[in-house]
XYZ file of C-alpha atoms in Angstrom:
610
model
C 196.029 -38.906 141.497
C 193.067 -40.702 139.917
C 193.293 -43.184 137.066
C 191.826 -42.323 133.654
C 191.342 -44.588 130.613
C 189.507 -43.902 127.355
C 188.979 -45.919 124.158
C 187.603 -45.263 120.670
C 187.790 -48.015 118.060
C 186.304 -51.189 116.635
C 186.454 -53.397 119.741
C 184.191 -53.601 122.764
C 185.346 -50.813 125.046
C 184.589 -52.208 128.513
C 187.207 -55.020 128.636
C 189.862 -52.536 127.457
C 188.780 -49.962 130.032
C 188.777 -52.449 132.899
C 192.178 -53.797 131.856
C 193.601 -50.290 131.792
C 192.060 -49.395 135.144
C 193.635 -52.469 136.719
C 197.031 -51.102 135.714
C 196.131 -47.718 137.186
C 194.366 -48.820 140.356
C 197.455 -47.843 142.350
C 196.533 -44.209 141.522
C 193.262 -44.401 143.429
C 190.846 -46.976 144.723
C 188.054 -45.236 146.643
C 185.607 -45.869 143.794
C 185.516 -46.677 140.080
C 183.247 -46.298 137.088
C 182.895 -46.619 133.318
C 180.729 -45.016 130.645
C 180.094 -46.124 127.048
C 178.170 -45.063 124.020
C 176.111 -48.144 123.187
C 173.596 -49.039 120.483
C 172.100 -45.968 118.859
C 174.698 -43.745 120.542
C 173.044 -44.037 123.955
C 175.241 -42.996 126.899
C 175.269 -45.351 129.863
C 177.251 -45.337 133.129
C 178.170 -47.911 135.768
C 179.837 -47.001 139.083
C 180.806 -48.687 142.342
C 182.368 -47.744 145.679
C 185.667 -49.338 146.688
C 188.119 -51.261 144.598
C 187.801 -52.169 140.966
C 186.539 -55.669 141.712
C 183.302 -54.087 142.955
C 182.792 -52.378 139.610
C 183.449 -55.667 137.823
C 180.657 -57.271 139.858
C 178.294 -54.456 138.890
C 179.172 -54.978 135.222
C 178.579 -58.723 135.491
C 175.060 -58.047 136.764
C 174.350 -55.117 134.440
C 176.675 -55.194 131.410
C 177.607 -52.319 129.117
C 178.434 -52.465 125.427
C 179.842 -50.032 122.893
C 182.988 -49.215 120.955
C 183.569 -45.843 122.602
C 184.000 -45.448 126.333
C 185.991 -44.211 129.295
C 186.787 -45.406 132.799
C 188.022 -43.943 136.064
C 189.418 -45.088 139.408
C 189.241 -42.441 142.116
C 191.290 -41.149 145.014
C 188.927 -38.792 146.810
C 189.718 -35.077 146.979
C 186.340 -33.290 146.771
C 183.617 -35.398 148.336
C 183.746 -38.580 150.377
C 184.101 -42.000 148.700
C 180.569 -42.936 147.601
C 178.722 -44.057 144.492
C 177.231 -40.608 143.878
C 180.727 -39.083 144.048
C 182.280 -41.736 141.802
C 183.185 -40.902 138.208
C 181.998 -40.664 135.445
C 179.711 -37.748 136.299
C 176.799 -37.197 133.972
C 174.782 -34.148 133.012
C 172.185 -34.947 130.355
C 173.953 -36.307 127.265
C 177.432 -35.530 128.646
C 179.701 -37.581 130.920
C 183.042 -36.465 132.363
C 185.923 -38.106 134.193
C 188.457 -35.917 135.936
C 191.786 -35.968 137.735
C 192.758 -32.934 139.804
C 190.995 -30.048 141.515
C 188.824 -27.235 140.183
C 189.641 -24.405 142.546
C 186.715 -22.177 141.568
C 184.099 -24.933 141.582
C 181.999 -23.309 144.339
C 181.340 -20.138 142.364
C 180.764 -22.175 139.184
C 178.370 -24.522 140.997
C 176.416 -21.649 142.507
C 176.093 -19.991 139.100
C 174.941 -23.250 137.493
C 172.396 -23.898 140.239
C 171.059 -20.368 139.814
C 170.491 -21.236 136.140
C 168.468 -24.335 137.025
C 171.089 -27.102 137.078
C 170.642 -29.786 139.734
C 173.767 -31.296 141.299
C 173.766 -34.929 142.382
C 177.195 -35.152 144.056
C 179.619 -33.360 146.354
C 182.361 -33.222 143.745
C 183.946 -30.447 141.737
C 183.919 -32.749 138.691
C 180.161 -32.605 138.241
C 180.427 -28.865 137.640
C 182.503 -29.562 134.515
C 179.836 -31.906 133.139
C 177.119 -29.276 133.624
C 179.200 -26.523 132.021
C 179.700 -28.675 128.916
C 176.079 -29.845 128.891
C 174.860 -26.248 128.904
C 176.869 -25.439 125.783
C 176.003 -28.698 123.995
C 172.286 -28.148 124.557
C 172.694 -24.681 123.068
C 173.827 -26.396 119.848
C 177.585 -26.130 120.240
C 179.728 -29.045 118.920
C 181.311 -31.091 121.707
C 184.908 -29.996 121.143
C 183.939 -26.316 121.116
C 181.849 -26.880 124.254
C 184.865 -28.402 126.008
C 187.101 -25.534 124.871
C 184.642 -22.996 126.186
C 184.252 -24.823 129.495
C 187.906 -25.419 130.331
C 188.603 -21.719 129.897
C 186.195 -21.127 132.795
C 188.055 -23.502 135.128
C 190.837 -22.607 137.549
C 193.081 -25.256 139.062
C 194.970 -28.347 137.977
C 192.963 -30.875 136.031
C 192.810 -33.415 133.258
C 189.427 -34.466 131.883
C 187.955 -36.821 129.319
C 184.478 -36.135 127.935
C 181.975 -38.454 126.247
C 178.690 -37.242 124.766
C 175.702 -38.628 122.912
C 176.026 -35.611 120.625
C 179.433 -36.790 119.338
C 179.347 -40.580 118.716
C 182.706 -42.241 118.113
C 184.629 -39.441 119.787
C 186.328 -38.564 123.078
C 187.538 -35.087 123.958
C 190.389 -34.749 126.464
C 191.919 -31.660 128.059
C 194.612 -30.991 130.660
C 196.430 -28.390 132.672
C 198.845 -29.549 135.372
C 197.889 -33.218 135.742
C 199.086 -35.933 133.333
C 197.267 -37.197 130.264
C 198.699 -39.293 127.424
C 197.237 -40.497 124.125
C 197.914 -43.963 122.714
C 197.806 -44.381 118.943
C 196.672 -47.686 117.423
C 195.439 -48.983 114.070
C 191.776 -48.059 113.697
C 191.627 -47.348 117.413
C 193.027 -44.780 119.829
C 193.376 -44.503 123.586
C 193.574 -41.949 126.387
C 195.102 -42.565 129.824
C 196.544 -40.771 132.819
C 199.615 -43.011 132.806
C 201.504 -45.071 130.239
C 201.079 -48.584 131.799
C 197.376 -48.494 130.918
C 198.269 -48.341 127.211
C 201.123 -50.787 126.840
C 199.029 -53.868 126.145
C 197.654 -52.138 123.062
C 200.234 -49.674 121.725
C 203.599 -48.065 122.413
C 203.051 -45.013 120.201
C 202.097 -42.140 122.461
C 201.541 -38.404 122.507
C 201.801 -36.566 125.819
C 199.401 -33.653 126.165
C 200.975 -30.406 127.331
C 199.363 -27.955 129.735
C 196.579 -25.955 128.134
C 195.868 -28.462 125.359
C 192.766 -30.312 124.151
C 192.681 -33.543 122.124
C 189.801 -34.660 119.925
C 190.152 -38.439 119.706
C 188.457 -40.587 117.087
C 189.144 -44.140 115.941
C 191.198 -43.019 112.941
C 192.300 -39.513 113.839
C 193.589 -37.453 116.744
C 193.558 -33.643 116.606
C 195.408 -31.463 119.119
C 194.700 -27.835 119.851
C 195.277 -25.199 122.518
C 192.533 -24.041 124.869
C 192.111 -21.120 122.441
C 191.497 -23.558 119.567
C 194.803 -23.086 117.742
C 195.989 -26.351 116.083
C 198.988 -28.155 117.587
C 201.295 -30.551 115.717
C 203.310 -33.117 117.694
C 205.039 -36.298 116.622
C 204.293 -39.459 118.641
C 206.968 -41.023 120.826
C 207.750 -44.739 121.106
C 207.672 -46.197 124.630
C 210.134 -49.021 125.258
C 208.436 -50.495 128.343
C 206.520 -53.684 127.672
C 203.290 -54.816 129.282
C 205.040 -57.616 131.203
C 207.008 -54.988 133.146
C 203.751 -53.903 134.754
C 202.727 -57.353 136.026
C 203.669 -59.104 139.262
C 205.975 -61.623 137.619
C 205.039 -64.457 139.970
C 205.398 -62.478 143.188
C 202.543 -62.139 145.629
C 202.704 -58.345 145.578
C 204.073 -55.659 143.275
C 206.061 -54.284 146.207
C 207.976 -57.530 146.641
C 208.552 -57.793 142.890
C 209.905 -54.256 142.799
C 212.277 -54.959 145.696
C 213.611 -57.848 143.601
C 213.956 -55.554 140.573
C 216.278 -53.150 142.372
C 219.569 -54.694 141.178
C 218.455 -54.410 137.551
C 217.082 -50.903 138.097
C 220.468 -49.899 139.520
C 222.260 -51.345 136.486
C 219.887 -49.585 134.078
C 220.401 -46.220 135.775
C 224.185 -46.718 135.680
C 224.340 -47.954 132.077
C 226.037 -45.588 129.642
C 227.017 -43.211 132.426
C 229.805 -45.177 134.097
C 231.439 -48.592 133.792
C 234.380 -50.540 135.217
C 237.076 -48.658 133.300
C 235.387 -45.240 133.472
C 237.483 -42.282 134.499
C 234.487 -39.986 134.466
C 230.701 -40.015 134.752
C 228.843 -38.791 131.665
C 225.222 -37.904 131.083
C 223.027 -37.673 128.031
C 222.932 -33.872 128.114
C 224.736 -30.907 129.608
C 223.275 -30.337 133.067
C 224.789 -26.982 134.047
C 223.784 -23.499 132.899
C 226.053 -22.418 130.088
C 227.926 -25.708 130.407
C 229.754 -24.418 133.499
C 229.350 -26.091 136.919
C 230.953 -23.006 138.475
C 227.819 -21.106 137.524
C 226.088 -22.965 140.373
C 226.843 -21.588 143.829
C 224.104 -23.446 145.678
C 221.650 -26.318 145.331
C 218.075 -26.458 146.568
C 216.220 -29.762 146.299
C 212.414 -29.544 146.265
C 210.520 -32.773 146.785
C 207.871 -34.631 148.774
C 207.480 -37.969 150.544
C 210.228 -40.502 149.931
C 211.809 -38.197 147.330
C 212.320 -35.640 150.100
C 214.269 -38.299 151.997
C 216.472 -39.161 149.008
C 217.059 -35.429 148.648
C 218.442 -35.354 152.208
C 220.852 -38.128 151.249
C 221.693 -36.217 148.069
C 222.557 -33.175 150.184
C 225.197 -35.180 152.091
C 226.662 -36.555 148.853
C 226.768 -33.234 146.975
C 228.236 -31.247 149.837
C 230.949 -33.810 150.576
C 232.052 -34.410 146.987
C 231.385 -31.005 145.403
C 231.854 -28.621 148.308
C 228.763 -26.691 147.178
C 226.059 -25.825 149.737
C 222.845 -27.780 149.355
C 219.561 -27.621 151.174
C 216.340 -29.603 151.028
C 212.848 -28.144 151.079
C 209.399 -29.647 151.166
C 207.800 -28.713 147.867
C 204.559 -27.815 149.626
C 206.329 -25.205 151.772
C 208.871 -23.841 149.311
C 206.794 -21.317 147.379
C 205.113 -19.947 150.504
C 208.269 -18.895 152.340
C 209.860 -16.411 149.875
C 212.970 -18.546 149.253
C 216.296 -16.743 148.858
C 217.285 -18.168 145.477
C 218.637 -16.588 142.301
C 220.199 -17.364 138.930
C 223.203 -19.030 140.589
C 220.940 -21.507 142.401
C 220.272 -24.870 140.791
C 216.888 -26.138 141.928
C 216.593 -29.922 141.648
C 212.984 -31.128 141.487
C 212.939 -34.723 142.706
C 209.861 -36.826 141.927
C 209.400 -40.464 141.008
C 206.244 -39.838 138.996
C 207.234 -36.459 137.644
C 203.688 -35.256 138.289
C 203.717 -34.147 141.951
C 201.613 -30.985 142.057
C 203.489 -29.358 144.947
C 206.831 -29.900 143.232
C 205.522 -28.424 139.985
C 204.403 -25.355 141.913
C 207.810 -25.096 143.593
C 209.435 -25.180 140.150
C 207.245 -22.292 139.024
C 208.448 -20.285 142.020
C 212.074 -21.119 141.240
C 211.575 -20.209 137.586
C 210.169 -16.818 138.536
C 213.366 -16.122 140.496
C 215.677 -17.074 137.646
C 216.999 -20.370 138.997
C 218.258 -23.196 136.769
C 215.862 -26.179 137.010
C 216.865 -29.833 136.891
C 214.320 -32.658 137.063
C 215.402 -35.875 138.768
C 212.621 -38.286 137.878
C 211.840 -41.747 136.584
C 209.225 -40.674 134.082
C 210.241 -39.461 130.632
C 208.093 -36.606 129.314
C 206.388 -36.138 132.680
C 205.209 -32.655 133.623
C 208.197 -32.029 135.900
C 210.629 -33.256 133.238
C 209.105 -30.966 130.633
C 209.087 -27.953 132.939
C 212.779 -28.317 133.824
C 215.735 -26.928 131.889
C 217.525 -30.280 132.063
C 216.599 -33.828 133.057
C 218.397 -36.547 134.977
C 216.390 -39.754 134.592
C 216.421 -42.842 136.721
C 215.532 -45.869 134.617
C 213.331 -48.052 136.773
C 210.514 -48.746 134.370
C 207.020 -48.831 135.894
C 206.753 -48.863 139.680
C 203.229 -49.995 140.472
C 203.158 -50.396 144.246
C 202.192 -47.155 145.973
C 205.200 -47.523 148.289
C 208.393 -46.727 146.388
C 211.409 -49.039 146.473
C 213.498 -49.163 143.306
C 212.867 -45.499 142.515
C 214.087 -44.588 145.997
C 217.397 -46.404 145.545
C 218.025 -45.138 142.036
C 217.371 -41.555 143.084
C 220.256 -41.979 145.541
C 222.285 -43.456 142.688
C 221.485 -40.486 140.458
C 222.615 -38.043 143.140
C 225.830 -40.041 143.598
C 226.629 -40.065 139.873
C 225.729 -36.398 139.509
C 227.982 -35.393 142.404
C 230.934 -37.350 140.993
C 230.370 -35.725 137.598
C 230.255 -32.226 139.051
C 233.132 -32.715 141.491
C 235.442 -33.870 138.713
C 234.510 -30.920 136.511
C 235.198 -28.599 139.433
C 238.659 -30.148 139.774
C 237.912 -31.696 143.160
C 238.320 -35.303 141.964
C 241.092 -36.834 139.890
C 240.456 -39.612 137.363
C 241.838 -42.128 139.875
C 239.466 -40.866 142.575
C 236.542 -41.089 140.180
C 237.422 -44.727 139.470
C 237.575 -45.398 143.214
C 234.065 -43.991 143.597
C 232.618 -45.829 140.594
C 233.924 -49.236 141.719
C 231.608 -49.570 144.755
C 228.646 -48.391 142.655
C 229.297 -51.242 140.224
C 229.245 -53.704 143.122
C 225.872 -52.551 144.467
C 223.569 -54.831 142.367
C 225.216 -58.024 143.632
C 225.243 -56.638 147.161
C 221.510 -55.888 147.002
C 220.973 -59.493 145.921
C 222.982 -60.617 148.948
C 220.788 -58.561 151.282
C 217.599 -59.918 149.695
C 219.083 -63.368 150.351
C 218.591 -62.676 154.076
C 214.843 -62.424 153.616
C 214.046 -65.501 155.692
C 215.822 -64.018 158.721
C 214.048 -60.690 158.212
C 210.661 -62.406 157.894
C 211.208 -64.137 161.260
C 212.038 -60.778 162.846
C 208.888 -59.302 161.286
C 206.742 -62.002 162.851
C 208.434 -61.565 166.203
C 207.790 -57.810 166.388
C 204.818 -57.430 164.036
C 202.301 -56.881 166.838
C 204.096 -53.836 168.233
C 202.132 -50.593 168.319
C 205.156 -48.323 167.865
C 208.626 -48.497 166.290
C 211.605 -46.163 166.605
C 214.242 -45.934 163.832
C 217.662 -44.409 164.536
C 220.564 -43.391 162.325
C 223.338 -40.808 162.208
C 224.888 -38.664 159.502
C 223.983 -39.724 155.979
C 222.102 -42.696 157.436
C 219.727 -40.568 159.514
C 217.500 -40.164 156.397
C 217.472 -43.969 156.091
C 215.851 -44.053 159.537
C 213.187 -41.669 158.222
C 212.629 -43.916 155.207
C 212.374 -47.064 157.319
C 209.765 -45.432 159.527
C 207.857 -44.108 156.529
C 207.754 -47.537 154.889
C 206.416 -49.157 158.053
C 203.758 -46.487 158.563
C 202.599 -46.616 154.962
C 201.964 -50.315 154.587
C 201.550 -51.795 158.087
C 199.757 -48.836 159.759
C 202.096 -49.071 162.752
C 203.105 -45.741 164.249
C 206.825 -45.287 163.605
C 209.281 -42.402 163.918
C 212.751 -41.844 162.504
C 215.306 -39.888 164.512
C 218.940 -38.985 164.563
C 220.451 -41.342 167.138
C 222.138 -38.372 168.804
C 218.752 -36.667 169.222
C 217.128 -39.634 170.921
C 217.976 -38.430 174.411
C 216.317 -35.088 173.676
C 212.800 -36.468 173.869
C 212.130 -39.835 172.179
C 213.974 -41.732 174.898
C 210.911 -41.139 177.094
C 208.945 -43.528 174.868
C 211.326 -46.469 175.111
C 210.289 -49.519 177.129
C 210.195 -53.285 176.732
C 207.409 -53.004 174.136
C 209.322 -50.676 171.825
C 211.334 -52.195 168.942
C 214.196 -49.846 168.046
C 215.711 -50.305 164.584
C 219.183 -48.790 164.348
C 221.350 -48.198 161.264
C 224.924 -48.658 162.463
C 227.486 -49.130 159.680
C 231.183 -49.144 160.460
C 231.724 -45.422 159.906
C 233.153 -42.495 161.862
C 230.181 -42.443 164.267
C 229.959 -46.201 164.883
C 231.114 -45.880 168.502
C 228.850 -42.905 169.192
C 225.838 -44.749 167.802
C 226.744 -47.769 169.896
C 226.749 -45.502 172.947
C 223.230 -44.342 172.012
C 222.149 -47.986 171.832
C 223.348 -48.599 175.369
C 220.920 -45.882 176.443
C 218.164 -47.838 174.687
C 219.279 -51.118 176.258
C 219.218 -49.638 179.766
C 215.535 -48.828 179.213
C 214.694 -52.331 177.949
C 214.196 -51.335 174.316
C 214.277 -54.207 171.798
C 217.182 -53.320 169.487
C 217.203 -54.485 165.856
C 220.580 -53.529 164.422
C 221.337 -53.241 160.702
C 225.087 -53.121 160.167
C 228.082 -54.071 158.063
C 230.240 -54.626 161.161
C 229.461 -56.866 164.118
C 231.550 -56.662 167.267
C 231.133 -57.979 170.797
C 229.643 -54.750 172.133
C 226.947 -54.668 169.452
C 226.122 -58.333 170.012
C 225.732 -57.602 173.710
C 223.067 -54.896 173.287
C 221.200 -55.965 170.127
C 218.341 -58.428 170.212
C 218.543 -58.941 166.456
C 221.359 -58.192 163.984
C 220.887 -57.981 160.208
C 224.152 -57.703 158.323
C 224.730 -56.022 154.972
C 227.906 -55.997 152.837
C 230.347 -53.107 153.340
C 230.433 -50.346 150.733
C 231.560 -46.749 150.345
C 230.123 -44.634 153.162
C 228.161 -42.482 150.684
C 226.452 -45.605 149.315
C 225.750 -47.171 152.712
C 222.162 -45.793 152.676
C 221.408 -47.990 149.650
C 222.276 -51.284 151.320
C 220.861 -50.263 154.708
C 217.501 -49.406 153.096
C 216.862 -52.846 151.578
C 216.427 -54.720 154.914
C 214.019 -52.003 156.047
C 211.956 -52.490 152.878
C 211.755 -56.222 153.540
C 211.003 -55.699 157.233
C 208.101 -53.351 156.479
C 206.844 -55.678 153.748
C 206.782 -58.790 155.929
C 205.245 -56.978 158.898
C 202.481 -55.749 156.586
C 201.926 -59.265 155.224
C 201.874 -60.641 158.777
C 199.297 -58.048 159.825
C 197.185 -58.656 156.710
C 197.166 -55.102 155.370
C 196.873 -54.113 151.712
C 200.554 -54.014 150.775
C 200.347 -52.502 147.292
C 197.467 -50.118 147.891
C 197.637 -48.867 151.481
C 194.636 -46.937 152.677
C 194.394 -43.198 152.008
C 197.490 -43.140 149.764
C 197.981 -42.811 146.021
C 201.070 -43.268 143.869
C 201.409 -39.798 142.443
C 199.956 -36.821 144.277
C 198.778 -34.560 141.486
C 196.763 -32.158 143.641
C 198.047 -29.630 146.152
């Protein structure tokens, strides 16, 4: 959840740390801090509450210097946002930054206090600093002190440690939350996410669970928590630093909406093309190479990925004829799920680091299920835990609110279902070509929808002062209503709910009046007329109807106050084109209301704690 950056080398550390934190601020922005080893190996710390700009002001007034340092941007879990709870946390000569949760911190804190340690914060992180300090003061080398301390911790965590007793060195350790090393020439880096490194290097090593890294300017050593050496070759990351900038747009969110056509093309590339008679993937996805070995799918996910999983359920069941269900990751392992070796569990996560989804995978593994990761992030924790991986190829998505990853997750489900259905003998080559053709048309169609932005912006200004919104859809487009409502809630702070249009009369209709905008997804499908009938119920109660459709007729024009049109496509891809206007609507309402579009309050990009 929090952002971590570390540097050891020949340059001044602070500018590198601040630059990296700026690329990670989407992971947390309740507070921020940096620590360096300055002249004579003296440890010094600067911290500030709020966004990173506040820390920069502190550093202008009270600078830090040194060639070894670490920085942190925080999303609060233990302890309220405050300077005393900000990282780095210091205990004597030792400073620690931390992402995750130490589950046994209360018993550790009580034991440390009983031994004379004085705590200055409300956080679990400070406990780690005191554990390491105790061992360092007893004469233990820093790396051994870290090894001894992490073995006392329970929970999911990644930490970086800096100490006056080990100049020119950082020690990093992780369990279930991400940590990656960047390898340079005469300098090395540590970060919680790859974008923080790209300005300086593309050679990376991802730490696995239960590993510690000793990082110097010219050497990196890996070992297990037990101290056994680990050998791992670095990987080359193809993203460039420009991909993580705003590219001339006012907000990352708007830039990433514009990137959706290219993201779609990248996810499609090499898997299907205009003359394809099949969909192929980079690896075999089914146990034993046999799709018939799968009798059921269970998708485990959270947030927007849970919504794409609902859409995936419609696609898989229609094309493959195999039952599929969707579960919240946070609930899955607590309900004794009825799964077995013939169940394929698909873990869906943009970041690949969602703690609840990782825990759900552990539950599925214990019951013998085949695990597939559907994620955007190569070598993420979820990808590594799975048996097979199906990657979207969006590149970095910086805005907390997902856009391009949402659409390409739908795309991945669509391609996967075609692939499986053909191998099951349910689709002929001609039918596969008929399904691929509309997928190839999607990028240009997304561009066409974005071309209606001016109309959507006017609608946003017209309804942007509303206190509540209702979103309606049916069938495969009911999840799109959920996504539209989620987007609006996240970035504009307007209360919004998504419902099946057929369910509206079973409760939500009581809320509708002349102050209630009602956004309806109404493509020209088999329930067009039924959805139109639902809209007449809204009209009779003076609701303000905003229709998103690929088919305008006289009856719709009569009831709708606003109509946004999208190009027609295959019914299983309709959610893609219907989602884009809702992204733009939420974006422009948020801009109109003056909220923080890219970093909405209380949210973080990847939720790496339970």
